[in-house]
Amino acid sequence: MKKISGLYSAPKGHWVGDGFPVRSLFSYDSMGRHVSPFLLLDYAGPAEFEPSDTPRGVGRHPHRGFETVTIVYAGEVAHQDSTGAGGVIGPGDVQWMTAGAGIIHEEFHSPEFTRRGGPLEMVQLWVNLPARDKRATPGYQHLAKTDIPVVELPGGAGHLRVIAGEYLGHRGPARTFTPVDVWDLKLKAGANVELTVPDGHTLALVVLHGLIRANGSQPVREAQMALYHREGSTFSIAADSDASVLLLAGEPIDEPIAGYGPFVMNTKDEIREAIEDFNSGRFEAAATT
């Protein structure tokens, strides 16, 4: 049985641009070695937006050295980037963007969501790339809700969406550089499920709604995360109420982390190079190579 190493609560929220009020469950600054291969998790909302004539969000900004994964639960987000990729994702959809050698993108509420307003709820996860892939060609994966397998859990406990990785032979549509499991769980009150990830992998359970007991005893509430030791493979989740849980598991990347804002590399020299390349316009070239 995998043992729990710690329970973490989201700090006070902050705004990303003018469209995303977020709480950061973890970041590489404080927990990089413990949550590898993951770097950061922002939980945006739930928040209510009034109708508007002006889209809210984040204008053009760069990234290098990792991937961003955006999962939408309510509302709509429009994406555009320097590779020419773009589109709108709504409830149940996911966008998986590889910054790699360098990308410039923007994220705003979609025109339709801007006009009508309403609830917004989403998660953005940053996934690290190993040193060999930090200069990978930038790319974008649009993962529609209809393309993500939904698997019923035993005993009517709820269901599990496989965004990345594999569960009971059902493989998620996301293409990843290293082994990663991203599962979206909806549990019914009274449910008790036992799950397995590979021995040695990082494991974190993030509760978005409801109350669960990790390994049957540790209470984990909304906007809290249970982090497990790497040793072991099996663990259990008991739901005291209907609950939404994001499961993150992956093979650790045991390499140095050097980060500066939107750049995550292995050394400070690589960070300086990233800043220089961005200021010189080389990110645009990387995105079209």
Tab-separated table of C-alpha atoms in Angstrom, residues 69-187:
chain	number	residue	atom	x	y	z
A	69	VAL	CA	-2.359	20.858	-19.604
A	70	THR	CA	-5.657	22.722	-19.286
A	71	ILE	CA	-8.774	20.820	-18.174
A	72	VAL	CA	-12.069	22.718	-18.367
A	73	TYR	CA	-14.991	21.819	-16.090
A	74	ALA	CA	-17.195	24.887	-16.669
A	75	GLY	CA	-16.969	27.812	-19.085
A	76	GLU	CA	-14.935	28.032	-22.272
A	77	VAL	CA	-11.323	28.970	-23.009
A	78	ALA	CA	-9.943	30.064	-26.391
A	79	HIS	CA	-6.285	29.316	-27.214
A	80	GLN	CA	-3.946	30.709	-29.897
A	81	ASP	CA	-0.214	30.102	-30.199
A	82	SER	CA	2.806	30.800	-32.367
A	83	THR	CA	2.617	27.403	-34.104
A	84	GLY	CA	-0.659	28.527	-35.661
A	85	ALA	CA	-2.671	26.147	-33.482
A	86	GLY	CA	-5.746	27.288	-31.667
A	87	GLY	CA	-9.313	26.546	-30.751
A	88	VAL	CA	-11.934	26.608	-28.024
A	89	ILE	CA	-12.230	24.075	-25.239
A	90	GLY	CA	-15.346	23.710	-23.126
A	91	PRO	CA	-16.588	21.480	-20.297
A	92	GLY	CA	-14.859	18.099	-20.428
A	93	ASP	CA	-12.285	19.146	-23.037
A	94	VAL	CA	-8.523	19.288	-22.516
A	95	GLN	CA	-5.691	21.095	-24.268
A	96	TRP	CA	-2.168	19.672	-23.989
A	97	MET	CA	0.435	22.155	-25.192
A	98	THR	CA	4.118	21.305	-25.599
A	99	ALA	CA	6.230	24.442	-25.166
A	100	GLY	CA	9.446	22.544	-25.855
A	101	ALA	CA	12.017	24.767	-27.578
A	102	GLY	CA	9.778	27.798	-27.215
A	103	ILE	CA	6.191	28.855	-27.796
A	104	ILE	CA	4.168	32.048	-27.417
A	105	HIS	CA	0.480	31.722	-26.661
A	106	GLU	CA	-2.568	33.467	-25.290
A	107	GLU	CA	-5.623	32.252	-23.386
A	108	PHE	CA	-8.905	34.133	-23.153
A	109	HIS	CA	-12.501	33.371	-22.360
A	110	SER	CA	-14.137	32.331	-25.615
A	111	PRO	CA	-16.217	34.960	-27.463
A	112	GLU	CA	-19.432	33.063	-26.670
A	113	PHE	CA	-18.605	32.656	-22.961
A	114	THR	CA	-17.588	36.327	-22.822
A	115	ARG	CA	-20.973	37.369	-24.202
A	116	ARG	CA	-23.131	35.165	-21.994
A	117	GLY	CA	-21.013	34.995	-18.820
A	118	GLY	CA	-21.496	32.238	-16.272
A	119	PRO	CA	-19.424	29.877	-14.127
A	120	LEU	CA	-15.761	29.176	-14.882
A	121	GLU	CA	-13.864	26.242	-13.427
A	122	MET	CA	-10.671	24.744	-14.793
A	123	VAL	CA	-7.290	23.309	-13.867
A	124	GLN	CA	-3.933	24.050	-15.444
A	125	LEU	CA	-1.135	21.573	-14.851
A	126	TRP	CA	2.505	22.001	-15.862
A	127	VAL	CA	4.342	18.784	-16.782
A	128	ASN	CA	8.119	18.814	-16.924
A	129	LEU	CA	10.157	17.582	-19.885
A	130	PRO	CA	13.409	15.665	-19.403
A	131	ALA	CA	16.602	17.394	-20.524
A	132	ARG	CA	16.666	15.413	-23.779
A	133	ASP	CA	13.242	16.793	-24.772
A	134	LYS	CA	13.361	20.378	-23.517
A	135	ARG	CA	14.126	21.564	-27.062
A	136	ALA	CA	11.383	19.447	-28.648
A	137	THR	CA	9.341	20.967	-31.444
A	138	PRO	CA	6.433	22.923	-29.925
A	139	GLY	CA	3.014	21.375	-30.407
A	140	TYR	CA	-0.641	21.381	-29.436
A	141	GLN	CA	-3.078	18.557	-28.724
A	142	HIS	CA	-6.806	19.261	-28.632
A	143	LEU	CA	-8.408	16.463	-26.583
A	144	ALA	CA	-12.169	16.647	-27.043
A	145	LYS	CA	-14.470	15.315	-24.342
A	146	THR	CA	-15.747	12.686	-26.762
A	147	ASP	CA	-12.199	11.356	-27.314
A	148	ILE	CA	-11.475	10.767	-23.619
A	149	PRO	CA	-12.405	7.251	-22.399
A	150	VAL	CA	-14.880	7.071	-19.517
A	151	VAL	CA	-14.584	3.923	-17.400
A	152	GLU	CA	-17.198	2.886	-14.821
A	153	LEU	CA	-15.655	2.047	-11.463
A	154	PRO	CA	-16.466	-1.265	-9.727
A	155	GLY	CA	-19.543	-1.479	-7.529
A	156	GLY	CA	-21.176	1.641	-8.954
A	157	ALA	CA	-18.593	3.821	-7.180
A	158	GLY	CA	-18.557	6.387	-9.985
A	159	HIS	CA	-16.466	6.783	-13.102
A	160	LEU	CA	-12.953	7.646	-14.220
A	161	ARG	CA	-11.859	9.585	-17.314
A	162	VAL	CA	-8.460	8.603	-18.718
A	163	ILE	CA	-6.888	11.810	-20.038
A	164	ALA	CA	-3.351	10.403	-20.116
A	165	GLY	CA	-1.919	7.009	-19.305
A	166	GLU	CA	-3.943	3.828	-18.958
A	167	TYR	CA	-6.593	2.350	-16.668
A	168	LEU	CA	-7.776	-1.269	-17.059
A	169	GLY	CA	-6.798	-1.350	-20.725
A	170	HIS	CA	-8.348	2.021	-21.537
A	171	ARG	CA	-5.692	4.410	-22.834
A	172	GLY	CA	-6.008	8.173	-22.737
A	173	PRO	CA	-5.576	10.202	-25.942
A	174	ALA	CA	-2.732	12.433	-24.692
A	175	ARG	CA	0.709	11.790	-26.144
A	176	THR	CA	3.350	12.221	-23.445
A	177	PHE	CA	7.160	12.292	-23.400
A	178	THR	CA	7.473	10.276	-20.178
A	179	PRO	CA	5.020	7.870	-18.482
A	180	VAL	CA	2.210	9.969	-16.946
A	181	ASP	CA	-1.279	9.158	-15.686
A	182	VAL	CA	-3.858	11.952	-15.516
A	183	TRP	CA	-7.241	10.599	-14.404
A	184	ASP	CA	-10.405	12.569	-13.713
A	185	LEU	CA	-12.557	10.805	-11.090
A	186	LYS	CA	-16.191	11.365	-10.142
A	187	LEU	CA	-17.012	9.410	-6.972
